[in-house]
Tab-separated table of C-alpha atoms and ligand atoms in Angstrom:
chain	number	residue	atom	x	y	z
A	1	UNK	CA	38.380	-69.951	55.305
A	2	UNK	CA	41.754	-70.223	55.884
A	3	UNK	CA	44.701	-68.877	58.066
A	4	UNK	CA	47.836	-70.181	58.662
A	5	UNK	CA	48.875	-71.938	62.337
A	6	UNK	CA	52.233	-71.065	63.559
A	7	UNK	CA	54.450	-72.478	66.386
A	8	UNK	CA	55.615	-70.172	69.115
A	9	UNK	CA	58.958	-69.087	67.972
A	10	UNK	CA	57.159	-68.032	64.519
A	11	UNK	CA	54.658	-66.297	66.288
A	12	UNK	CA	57.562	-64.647	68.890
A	13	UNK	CA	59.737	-63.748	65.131
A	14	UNK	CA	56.890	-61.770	63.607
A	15	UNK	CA	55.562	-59.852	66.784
A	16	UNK	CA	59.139	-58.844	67.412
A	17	UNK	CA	60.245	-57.734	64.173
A	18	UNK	CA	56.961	-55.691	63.878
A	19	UNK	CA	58.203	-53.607	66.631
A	20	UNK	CA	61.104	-53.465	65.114
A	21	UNK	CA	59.531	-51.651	62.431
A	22	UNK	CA	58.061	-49.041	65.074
A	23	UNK	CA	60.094	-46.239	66.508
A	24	UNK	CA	61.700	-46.873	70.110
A	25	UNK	CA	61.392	-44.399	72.365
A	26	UNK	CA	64.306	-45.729	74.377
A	27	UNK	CA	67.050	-45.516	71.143
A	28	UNK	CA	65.805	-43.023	68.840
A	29	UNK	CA	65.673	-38.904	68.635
A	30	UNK	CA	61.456	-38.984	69.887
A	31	UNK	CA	60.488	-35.070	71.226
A	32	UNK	CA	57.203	-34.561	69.511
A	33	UNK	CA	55.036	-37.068	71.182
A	34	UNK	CA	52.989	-36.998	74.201
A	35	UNK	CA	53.682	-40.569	74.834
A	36	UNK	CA	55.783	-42.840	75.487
A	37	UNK	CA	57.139	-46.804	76.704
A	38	UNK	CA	54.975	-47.681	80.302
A	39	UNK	CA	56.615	-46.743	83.146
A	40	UNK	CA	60.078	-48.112	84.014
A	41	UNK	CA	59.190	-48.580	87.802
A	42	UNK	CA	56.541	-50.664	87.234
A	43	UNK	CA	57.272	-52.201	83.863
A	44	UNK	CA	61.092	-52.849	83.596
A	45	UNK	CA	62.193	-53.814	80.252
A	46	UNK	CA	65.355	-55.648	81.686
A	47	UNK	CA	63.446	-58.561	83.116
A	48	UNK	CA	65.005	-61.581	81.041
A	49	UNK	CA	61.730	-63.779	80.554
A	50	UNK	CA	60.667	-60.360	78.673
A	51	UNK	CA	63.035	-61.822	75.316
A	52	UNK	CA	60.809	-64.651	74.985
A	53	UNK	CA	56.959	-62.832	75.576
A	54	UNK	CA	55.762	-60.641	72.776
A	55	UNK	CA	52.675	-59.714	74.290
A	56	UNK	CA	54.081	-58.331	77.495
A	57	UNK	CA	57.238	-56.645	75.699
A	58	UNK	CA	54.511	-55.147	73.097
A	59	UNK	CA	52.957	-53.878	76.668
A	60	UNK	CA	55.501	-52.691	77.664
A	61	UNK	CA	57.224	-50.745	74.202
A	62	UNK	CA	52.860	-49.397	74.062
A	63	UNK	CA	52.742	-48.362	70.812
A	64	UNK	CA	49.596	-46.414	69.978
A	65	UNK	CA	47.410	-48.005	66.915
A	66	UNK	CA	45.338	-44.543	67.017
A	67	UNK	CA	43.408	-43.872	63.579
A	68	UNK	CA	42.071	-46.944	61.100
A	69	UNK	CA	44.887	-48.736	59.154
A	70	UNK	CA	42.882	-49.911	56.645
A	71	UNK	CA	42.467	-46.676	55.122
A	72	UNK	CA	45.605	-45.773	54.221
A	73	UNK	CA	49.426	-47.201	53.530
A	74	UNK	CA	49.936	-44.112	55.573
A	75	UNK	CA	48.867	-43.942	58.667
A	76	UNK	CA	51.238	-42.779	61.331
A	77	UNK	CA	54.463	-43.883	60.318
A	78	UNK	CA	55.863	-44.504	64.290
A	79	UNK	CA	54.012	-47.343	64.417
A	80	UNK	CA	53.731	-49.355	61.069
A	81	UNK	CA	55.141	-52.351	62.143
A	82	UNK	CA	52.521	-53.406	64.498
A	83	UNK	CA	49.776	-51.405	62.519
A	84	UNK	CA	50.867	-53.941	59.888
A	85	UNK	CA	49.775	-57.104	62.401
A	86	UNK	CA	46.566	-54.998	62.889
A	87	UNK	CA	45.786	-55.016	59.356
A	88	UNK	CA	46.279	-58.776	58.842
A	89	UNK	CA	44.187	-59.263	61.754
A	90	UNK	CA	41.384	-56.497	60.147
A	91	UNK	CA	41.787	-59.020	57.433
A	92	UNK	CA	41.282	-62.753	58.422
A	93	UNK	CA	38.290	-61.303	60.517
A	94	UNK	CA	36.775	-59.955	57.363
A	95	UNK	CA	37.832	-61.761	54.278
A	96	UNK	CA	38.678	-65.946	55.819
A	97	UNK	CA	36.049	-65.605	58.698
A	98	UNK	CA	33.415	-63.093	57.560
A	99	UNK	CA	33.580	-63.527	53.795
A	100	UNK	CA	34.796	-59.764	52.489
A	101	UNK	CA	36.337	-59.351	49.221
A	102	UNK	CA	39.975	-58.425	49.096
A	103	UNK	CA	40.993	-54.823	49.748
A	104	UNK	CA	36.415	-54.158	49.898
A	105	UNK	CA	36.346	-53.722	53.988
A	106	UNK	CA	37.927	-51.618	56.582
A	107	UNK	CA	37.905	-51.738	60.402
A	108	UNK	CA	40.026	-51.384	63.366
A	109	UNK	CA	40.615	-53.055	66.925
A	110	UNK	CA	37.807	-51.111	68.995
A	111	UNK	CA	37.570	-51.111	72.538
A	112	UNK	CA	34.571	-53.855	72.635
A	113	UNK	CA	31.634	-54.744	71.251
A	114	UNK	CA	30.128	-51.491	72.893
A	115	UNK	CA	32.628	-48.613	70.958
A	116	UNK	CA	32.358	-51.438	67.181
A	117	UNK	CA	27.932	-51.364	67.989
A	118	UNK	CA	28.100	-47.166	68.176
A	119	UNK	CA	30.614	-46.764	65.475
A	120	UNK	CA	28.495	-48.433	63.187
A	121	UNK	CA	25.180	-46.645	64.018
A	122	UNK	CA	27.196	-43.306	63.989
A	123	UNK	CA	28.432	-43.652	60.235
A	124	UNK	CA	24.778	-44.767	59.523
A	125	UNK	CA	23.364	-41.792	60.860
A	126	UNK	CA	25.600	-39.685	59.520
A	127	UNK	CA	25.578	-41.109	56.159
A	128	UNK	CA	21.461	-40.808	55.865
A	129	UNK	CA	22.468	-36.902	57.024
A	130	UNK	CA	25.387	-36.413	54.361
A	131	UNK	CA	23.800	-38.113	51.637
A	132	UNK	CA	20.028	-37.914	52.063
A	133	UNK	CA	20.040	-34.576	54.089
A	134	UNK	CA	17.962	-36.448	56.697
A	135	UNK	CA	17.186	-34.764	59.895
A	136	UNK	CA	17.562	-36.532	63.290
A	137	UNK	CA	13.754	-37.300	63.365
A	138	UNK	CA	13.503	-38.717	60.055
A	139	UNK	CA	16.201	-41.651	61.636
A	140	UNK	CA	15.580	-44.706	63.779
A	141	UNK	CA	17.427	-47.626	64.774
A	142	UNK	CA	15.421	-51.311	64.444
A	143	UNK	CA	16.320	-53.579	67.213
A	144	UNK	CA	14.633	-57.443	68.680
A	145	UNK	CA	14.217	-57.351	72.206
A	146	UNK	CA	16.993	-59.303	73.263
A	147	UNK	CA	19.471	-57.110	71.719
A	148	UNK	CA	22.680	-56.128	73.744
A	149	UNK	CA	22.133	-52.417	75.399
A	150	UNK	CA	24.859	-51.033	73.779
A	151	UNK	CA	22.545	-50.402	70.837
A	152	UNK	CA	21.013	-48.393	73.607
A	153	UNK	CA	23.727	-46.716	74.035
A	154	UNK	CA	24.189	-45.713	70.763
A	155	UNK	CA	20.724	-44.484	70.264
A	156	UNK	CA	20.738	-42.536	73.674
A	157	UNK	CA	23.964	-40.832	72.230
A	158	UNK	CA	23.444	-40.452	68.966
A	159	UNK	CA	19.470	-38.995	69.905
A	160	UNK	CA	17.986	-41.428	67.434
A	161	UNK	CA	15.483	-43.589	68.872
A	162	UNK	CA	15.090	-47.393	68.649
A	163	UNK	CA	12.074	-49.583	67.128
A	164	UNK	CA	11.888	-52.265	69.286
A	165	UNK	CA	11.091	-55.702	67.468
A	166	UNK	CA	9.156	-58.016	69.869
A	167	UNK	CA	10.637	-61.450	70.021
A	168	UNK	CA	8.361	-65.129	69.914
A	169	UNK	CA	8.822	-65.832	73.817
A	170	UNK	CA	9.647	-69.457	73.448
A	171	UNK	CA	11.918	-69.380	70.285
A	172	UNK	CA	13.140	-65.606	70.823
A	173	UNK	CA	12.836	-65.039	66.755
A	174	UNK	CA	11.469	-61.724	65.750
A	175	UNK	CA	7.642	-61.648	65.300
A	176	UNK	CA	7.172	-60.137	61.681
A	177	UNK	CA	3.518	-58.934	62.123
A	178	UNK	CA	4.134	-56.966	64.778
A	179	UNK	CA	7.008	-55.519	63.540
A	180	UNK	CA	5.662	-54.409	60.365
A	181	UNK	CA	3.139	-52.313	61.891
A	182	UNK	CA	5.484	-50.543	64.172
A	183	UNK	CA	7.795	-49.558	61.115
A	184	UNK	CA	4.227	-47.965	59.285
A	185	UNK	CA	3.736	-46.413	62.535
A	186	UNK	CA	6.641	-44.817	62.649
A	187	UNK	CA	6.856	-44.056	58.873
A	188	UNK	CA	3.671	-42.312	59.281
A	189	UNK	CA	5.113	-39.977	62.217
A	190	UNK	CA	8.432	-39.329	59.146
A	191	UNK	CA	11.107	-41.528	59.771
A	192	UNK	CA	12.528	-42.160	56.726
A	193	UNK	CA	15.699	-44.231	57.225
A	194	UNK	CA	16.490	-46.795	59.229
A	195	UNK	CA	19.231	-48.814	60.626
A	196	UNK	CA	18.688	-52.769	61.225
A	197	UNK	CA	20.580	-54.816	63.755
A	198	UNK	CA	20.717	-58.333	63.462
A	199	UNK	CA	22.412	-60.475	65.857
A	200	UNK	CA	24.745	-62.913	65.317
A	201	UNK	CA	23.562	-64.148	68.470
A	202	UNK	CA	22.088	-62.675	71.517
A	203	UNK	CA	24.193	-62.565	74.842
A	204	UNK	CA	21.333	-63.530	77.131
A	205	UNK	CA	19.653	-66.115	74.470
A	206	UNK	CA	22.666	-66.886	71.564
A	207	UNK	CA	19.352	-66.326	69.327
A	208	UNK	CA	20.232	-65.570	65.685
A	209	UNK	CA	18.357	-63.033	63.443
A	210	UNK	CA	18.034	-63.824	59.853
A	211	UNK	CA	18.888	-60.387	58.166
A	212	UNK	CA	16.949	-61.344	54.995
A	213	UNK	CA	14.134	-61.415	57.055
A	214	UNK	CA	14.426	-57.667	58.068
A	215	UNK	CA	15.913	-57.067	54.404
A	216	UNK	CA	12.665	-58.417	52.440
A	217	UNK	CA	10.500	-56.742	55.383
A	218	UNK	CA	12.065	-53.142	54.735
A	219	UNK	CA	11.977	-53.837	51.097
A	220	UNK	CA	8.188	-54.635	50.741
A	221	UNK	CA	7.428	-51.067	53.355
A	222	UNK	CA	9.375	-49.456	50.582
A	223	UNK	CA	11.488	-47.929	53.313
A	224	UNK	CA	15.525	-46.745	52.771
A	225	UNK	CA	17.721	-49.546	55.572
A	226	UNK	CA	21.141	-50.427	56.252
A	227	UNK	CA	22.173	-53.356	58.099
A	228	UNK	CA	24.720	-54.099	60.750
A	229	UNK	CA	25.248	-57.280	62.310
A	230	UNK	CA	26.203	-57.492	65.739
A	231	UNK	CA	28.585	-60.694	66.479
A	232	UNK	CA	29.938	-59.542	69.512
A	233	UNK	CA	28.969	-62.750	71.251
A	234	UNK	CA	28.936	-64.801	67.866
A	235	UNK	CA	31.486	-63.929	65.588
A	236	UNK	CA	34.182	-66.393	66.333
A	237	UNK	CA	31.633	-68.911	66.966
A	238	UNK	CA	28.928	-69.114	64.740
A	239	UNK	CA	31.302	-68.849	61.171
A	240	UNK	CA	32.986	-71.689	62.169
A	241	UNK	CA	29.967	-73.605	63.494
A	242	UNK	CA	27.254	-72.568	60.286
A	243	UNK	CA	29.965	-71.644	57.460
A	244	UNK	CA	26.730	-71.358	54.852
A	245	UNK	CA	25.003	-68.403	57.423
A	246	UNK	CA	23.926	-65.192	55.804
A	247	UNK	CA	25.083	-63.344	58.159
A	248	UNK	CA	28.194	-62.171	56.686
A	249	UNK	CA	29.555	-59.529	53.874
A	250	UNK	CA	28.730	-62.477	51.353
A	251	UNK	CA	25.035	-61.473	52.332
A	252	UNK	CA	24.561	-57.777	49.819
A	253	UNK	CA	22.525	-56.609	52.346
A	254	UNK	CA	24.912	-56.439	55.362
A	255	UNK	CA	27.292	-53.519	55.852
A	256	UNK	CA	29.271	-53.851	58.630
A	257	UNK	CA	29.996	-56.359	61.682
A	258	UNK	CA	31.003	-55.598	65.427
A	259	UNK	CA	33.258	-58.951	66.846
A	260	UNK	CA	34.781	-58.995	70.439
A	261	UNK	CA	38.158	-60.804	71.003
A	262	UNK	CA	37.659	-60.546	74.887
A	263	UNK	CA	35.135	-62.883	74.825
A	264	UNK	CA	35.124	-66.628	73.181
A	265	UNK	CA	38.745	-65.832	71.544
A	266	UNK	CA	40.501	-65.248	75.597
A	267	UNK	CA	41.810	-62.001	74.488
A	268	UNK	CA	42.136	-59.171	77.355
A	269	UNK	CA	39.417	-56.877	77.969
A	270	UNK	CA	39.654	-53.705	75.168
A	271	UNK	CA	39.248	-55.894	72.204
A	272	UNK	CA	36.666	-55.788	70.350
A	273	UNK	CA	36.384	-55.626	66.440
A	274	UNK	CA	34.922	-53.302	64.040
A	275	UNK	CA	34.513	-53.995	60.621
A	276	UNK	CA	32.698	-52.637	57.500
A	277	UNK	CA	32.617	-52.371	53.931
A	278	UNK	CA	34.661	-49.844	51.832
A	279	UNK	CA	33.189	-45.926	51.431
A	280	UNK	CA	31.635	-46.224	54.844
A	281	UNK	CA	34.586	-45.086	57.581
A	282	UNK	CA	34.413	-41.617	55.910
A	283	UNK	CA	31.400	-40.749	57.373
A	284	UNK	CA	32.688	-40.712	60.709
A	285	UNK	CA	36.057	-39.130	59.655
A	286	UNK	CA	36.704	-36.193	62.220
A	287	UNK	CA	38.562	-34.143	60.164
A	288	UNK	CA	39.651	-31.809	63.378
A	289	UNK	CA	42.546	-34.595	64.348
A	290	UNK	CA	44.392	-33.125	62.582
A	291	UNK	CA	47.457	-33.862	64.277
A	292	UNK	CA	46.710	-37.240	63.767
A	293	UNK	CA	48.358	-38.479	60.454
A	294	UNK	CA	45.578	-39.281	58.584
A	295	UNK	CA	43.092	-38.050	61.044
A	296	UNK	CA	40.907	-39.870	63.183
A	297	UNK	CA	37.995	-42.296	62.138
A	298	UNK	CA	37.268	-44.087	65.467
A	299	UNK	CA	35.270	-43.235	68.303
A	300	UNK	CA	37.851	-44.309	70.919
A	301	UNK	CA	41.177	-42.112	69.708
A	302	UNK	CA	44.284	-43.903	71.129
A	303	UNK	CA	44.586	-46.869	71.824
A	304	UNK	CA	46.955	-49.458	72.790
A	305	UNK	CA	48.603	-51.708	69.839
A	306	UNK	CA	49.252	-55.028	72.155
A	307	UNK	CA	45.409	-55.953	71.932
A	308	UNK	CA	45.532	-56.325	67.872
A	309	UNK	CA	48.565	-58.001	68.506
A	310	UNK	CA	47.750	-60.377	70.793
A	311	UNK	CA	44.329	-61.374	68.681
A	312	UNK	CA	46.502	-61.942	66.009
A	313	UNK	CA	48.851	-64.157	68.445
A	314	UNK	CA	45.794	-66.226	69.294
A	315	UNK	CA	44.394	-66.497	66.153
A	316	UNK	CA	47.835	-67.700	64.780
A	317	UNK	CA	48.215	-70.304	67.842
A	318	UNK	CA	45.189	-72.274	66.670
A	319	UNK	CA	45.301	-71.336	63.138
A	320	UNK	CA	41.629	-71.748	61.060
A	321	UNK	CA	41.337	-76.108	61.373
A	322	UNK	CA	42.715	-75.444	64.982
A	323	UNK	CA	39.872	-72.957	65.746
A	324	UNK	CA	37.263	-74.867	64.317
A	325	UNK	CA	37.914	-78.041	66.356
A	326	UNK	CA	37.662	-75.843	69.820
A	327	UNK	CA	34.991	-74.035	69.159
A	328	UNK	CA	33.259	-77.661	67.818
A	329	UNK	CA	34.306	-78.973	71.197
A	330	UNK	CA	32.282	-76.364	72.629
A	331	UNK	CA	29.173	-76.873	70.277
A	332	UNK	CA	29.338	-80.582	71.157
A	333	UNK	CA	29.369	-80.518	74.929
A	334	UNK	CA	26.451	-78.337	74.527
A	335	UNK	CA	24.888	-80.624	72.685
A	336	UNK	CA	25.283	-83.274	75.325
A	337	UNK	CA	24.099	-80.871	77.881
A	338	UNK	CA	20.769	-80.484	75.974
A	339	UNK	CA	20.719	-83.928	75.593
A	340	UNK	CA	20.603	-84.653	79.238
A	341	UNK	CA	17.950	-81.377	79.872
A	342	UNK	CA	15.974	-83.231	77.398
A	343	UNK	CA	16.161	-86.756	79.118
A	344	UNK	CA	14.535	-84.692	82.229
A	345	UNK	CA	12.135	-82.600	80.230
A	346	UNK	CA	13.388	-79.392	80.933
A	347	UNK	CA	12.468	-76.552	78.909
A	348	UNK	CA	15.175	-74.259	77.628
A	349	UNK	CA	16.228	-72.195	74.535
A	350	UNK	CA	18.771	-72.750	72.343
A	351	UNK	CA	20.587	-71.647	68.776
A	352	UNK	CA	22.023	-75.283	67.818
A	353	UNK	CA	24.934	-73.040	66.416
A	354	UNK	CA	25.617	-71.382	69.497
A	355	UNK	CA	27.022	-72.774	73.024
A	356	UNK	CA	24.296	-70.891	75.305
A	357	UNK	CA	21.833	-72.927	76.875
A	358	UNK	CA	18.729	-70.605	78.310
A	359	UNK	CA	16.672	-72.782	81.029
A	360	UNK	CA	13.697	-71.736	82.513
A	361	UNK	CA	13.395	-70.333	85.529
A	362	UNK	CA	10.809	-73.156	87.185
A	363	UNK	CA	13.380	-75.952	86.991
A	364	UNK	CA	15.996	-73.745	88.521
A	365	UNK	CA	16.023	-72.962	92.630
A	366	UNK	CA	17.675	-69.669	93.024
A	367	UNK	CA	19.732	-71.458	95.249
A	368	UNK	CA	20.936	-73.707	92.366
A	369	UNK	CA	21.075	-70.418	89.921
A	370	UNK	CA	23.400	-69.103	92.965
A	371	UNK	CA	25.914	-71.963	93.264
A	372	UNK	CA	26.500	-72.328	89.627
A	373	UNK	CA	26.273	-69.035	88.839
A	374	UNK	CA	23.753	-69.035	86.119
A	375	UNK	CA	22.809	-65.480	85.084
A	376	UNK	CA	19.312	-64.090	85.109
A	377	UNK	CA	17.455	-62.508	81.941
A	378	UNK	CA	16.868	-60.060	84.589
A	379	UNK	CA	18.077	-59.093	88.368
A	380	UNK	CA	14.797	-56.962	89.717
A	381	UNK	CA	12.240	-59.460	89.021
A	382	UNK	CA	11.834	-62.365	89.045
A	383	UNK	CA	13.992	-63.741	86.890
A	384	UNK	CA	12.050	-66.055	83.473
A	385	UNK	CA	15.271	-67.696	82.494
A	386	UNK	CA	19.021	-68.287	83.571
A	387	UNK	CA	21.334	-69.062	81.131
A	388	UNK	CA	24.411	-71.115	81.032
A	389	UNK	CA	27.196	-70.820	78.716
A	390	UNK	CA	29.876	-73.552	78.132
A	391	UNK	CA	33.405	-71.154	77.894
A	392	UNK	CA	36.333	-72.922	77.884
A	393	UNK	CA	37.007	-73.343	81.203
A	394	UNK	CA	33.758	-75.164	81.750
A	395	UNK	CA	34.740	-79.039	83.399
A	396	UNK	CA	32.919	-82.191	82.861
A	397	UNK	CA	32.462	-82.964	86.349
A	398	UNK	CA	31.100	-79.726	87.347
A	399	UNK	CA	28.074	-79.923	84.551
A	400	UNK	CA	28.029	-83.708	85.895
A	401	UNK	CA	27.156	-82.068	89.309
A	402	UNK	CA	24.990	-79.755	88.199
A	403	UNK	CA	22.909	-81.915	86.170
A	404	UNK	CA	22.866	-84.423	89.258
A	405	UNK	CA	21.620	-81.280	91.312
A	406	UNK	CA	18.927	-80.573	88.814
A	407	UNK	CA	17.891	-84.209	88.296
A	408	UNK	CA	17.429	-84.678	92.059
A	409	UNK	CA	15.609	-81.257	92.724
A	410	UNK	CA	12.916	-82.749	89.909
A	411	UNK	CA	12.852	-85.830	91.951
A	412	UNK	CA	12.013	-83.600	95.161
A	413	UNK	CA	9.506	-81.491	93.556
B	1	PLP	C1	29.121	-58.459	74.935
B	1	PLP	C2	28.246	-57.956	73.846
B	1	PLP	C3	28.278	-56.619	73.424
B	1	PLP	C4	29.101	-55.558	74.105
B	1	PLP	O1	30.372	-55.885	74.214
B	1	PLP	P1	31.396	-55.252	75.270
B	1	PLP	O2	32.576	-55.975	74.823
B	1	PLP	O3	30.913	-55.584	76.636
B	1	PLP	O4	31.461	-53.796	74.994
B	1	PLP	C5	27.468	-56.248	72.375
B	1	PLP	N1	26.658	-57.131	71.776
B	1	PLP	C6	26.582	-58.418	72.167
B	1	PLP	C7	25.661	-59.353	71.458
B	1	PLP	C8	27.385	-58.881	73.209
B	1	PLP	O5	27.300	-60.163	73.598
């Protein structure tokens, strides 16, 4: 796993020549679009710090990165200099952090983790339609318990429904036995093909599926599966924390990956990754754009360049060593954390991988939940766990407090 780290003025060279590369609506002959730079009221482009901040000025010049660039050299040509930064970002997600061959993925900067979870279920629907003339009833999604509701989502939009795999309550793994008879149940009433989810980690828990696990389960049912794994939460965490996981496109079985840069990486909300193998994007190509060079392969339709950019920007700050020792930072005050739980007996859950620590709810007053702002597994009853998750802006002295509150309230009770 490797990319490069580059200083600021490096990083400030390549964003700006990339719009260099685009058209400029303020210098060049544009009529055909319906779009153009933000507004000059609100966004002037004359304000001197602007010369020395590629994020805002890519803001402000708001090229569109509509389409997938992966696909083709050529996409729309107005905007291939910063398409160009989101295809090297497309690329150290899936070949340095999630294992891809060269030139063997494709993806594009979604929206979130919500629009890269429904893309993937909607090319796997539509593939078992296209290739195995499947019907909508002959589909079903396959799903733990703790997965994120935007699988939900996809299921509620899509009108396939989802097997729900009940989860060990203490460890949160997927119970097998269970699970195999509600895939023969549902085989018996024809469903045919189904789509796996396996998280690479669970937003309430930071539980980890092991997709071999569902892999060697479909394959001894006999029963047709693809596999998408769901990193939203995990995917610039748990590479870098368990580099030998099987939970990436070195794993056969796996076929695409949702990642969100608005989360661990401090990107701005609309960021989220998709990415999946070649011969899949078709599948979900909506030939009808057609004024789209290229057409249209994404769910959202336009959307704003700056966010690739500025994942790229990040990821280039820290480069790959500098990535791994902050996320390890993380890991390791975690670690400490559940050291000092431990000292007091306190029961929680969690992935050793993953910085989420899941207490349960007896040791925690809601009063205590309230100040710290732990979040509940659920807000209309009463709540079984509240988790705690050590971001980056997460001080010493304020889990020093905490733990003081905890260890007194023990005392107390
Ligand atoms: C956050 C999250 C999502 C959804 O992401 P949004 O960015 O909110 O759309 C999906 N799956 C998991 C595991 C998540 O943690």
């Amino acid at each position: 796993m490797f990319w490069p780290k580059l200083n600021q003025h490096k990083i400030s060279q390549r964003v700006f020549s990339a719009l260099g590369n685009n058209a400029n609506y303020r210098t060049e002959n544009i009529l055909g679009l319906p779009a153009t730079y933000l507004d000059d009221q609100i966004f002037y482009d004359d304000a001197p710090f602007l010369k020395d901040a590629p994020f805002l000025s890519s803001m402000i010049a708001n090229p569109n990165h509509i389409g997938c660039h992966t696909l083709l050299a050529e996409g729309e040509p107005m905007f291939k200099g910063t398409q160009d930064i989101e295809r090297e970002l497309i690329r150290i997600c899936a070949c340095e952090i999630l294992g891809a061959e060269p030139e063997q993925y494709d993806g594009y900067v979604a929206s979130g983790g919500t629009e890269a979870n429904i893309e993937a279920m909607w090319i796997y629907r539509n593939m078992y339609i296209t290739e195995y003339g499947a019907t909508l009833d002959e589909i079903a999604i396959v799903c733990s318990e703790d997965t994120h509701y935007s699988i939900h989502k996809a299921s509620d939009l899509l009108s396939i429904p989802v097997i729900v795999a009940e989860v060990d309550k203490e460890h949160r793994n997927i119970l097998l036995p269970p699970l195999e008879k509600r895939l023969l149940a549902a085989k018996t009433k024809g469903i045919k093909y189904f789509i796996g989810v396996a998280n690479m980690a669970t937003t309430m828990f930071g539980s980890v599926d092991d997709p071999d696990q569902f892999a060697s389960l479909f394959s001894t049912l006999k029963l047709n599966f693809r596999l998408h794994a769901d990193g939203a939460y995990g995917g610039f965490i748990y590479p870098f924390t368990n580099p030998s996981n099987n939970l990436s496109f070195k794993n056969p079985h796996i076929s695409s990956i949702s990642l969100d840069a608005h989360k661990m990486l401090q990107a701005p909300y609309g960021t989220g990754i998709f990415l999946a193998r070649k011969n899949l994007m078709s599948y979900v190509q909506t030939d009808e754009a057609s004024y789209v060079k290229g057409t249209d392969y994404t769910l959202c339709g336009s959307r704003s360049g700056a966010n690739a950019i500025c994942t790229w920007m990040i990821l280039h700050t820290y480069g790959s060593s500098g990535w791994m020792v902050k996320i390890h930072d993380l890991n390791d005050k975690t670690a400490s954390l559940c050291a000092r739980l431990d000292e007091m007996n306190i029961r929680y859950f969690r992935n050793p991988f993953i910085n989420i620590v899941t207490i349960k709810s007896t040791y925690i007053t809601p009063q205590l939940a309230s100040k710290y702002f732990l979040v509940p597994d659920n807000h209309t009853q009463q709540p079984e766990w509240y988790k705690l998750i050590m971001m980056p802006h997460v001080k010493q002295g304020i889990l020093d407090n905490f733990i003081n509150e905890l260890h007194h309230q023990q005392y107390a009770s």
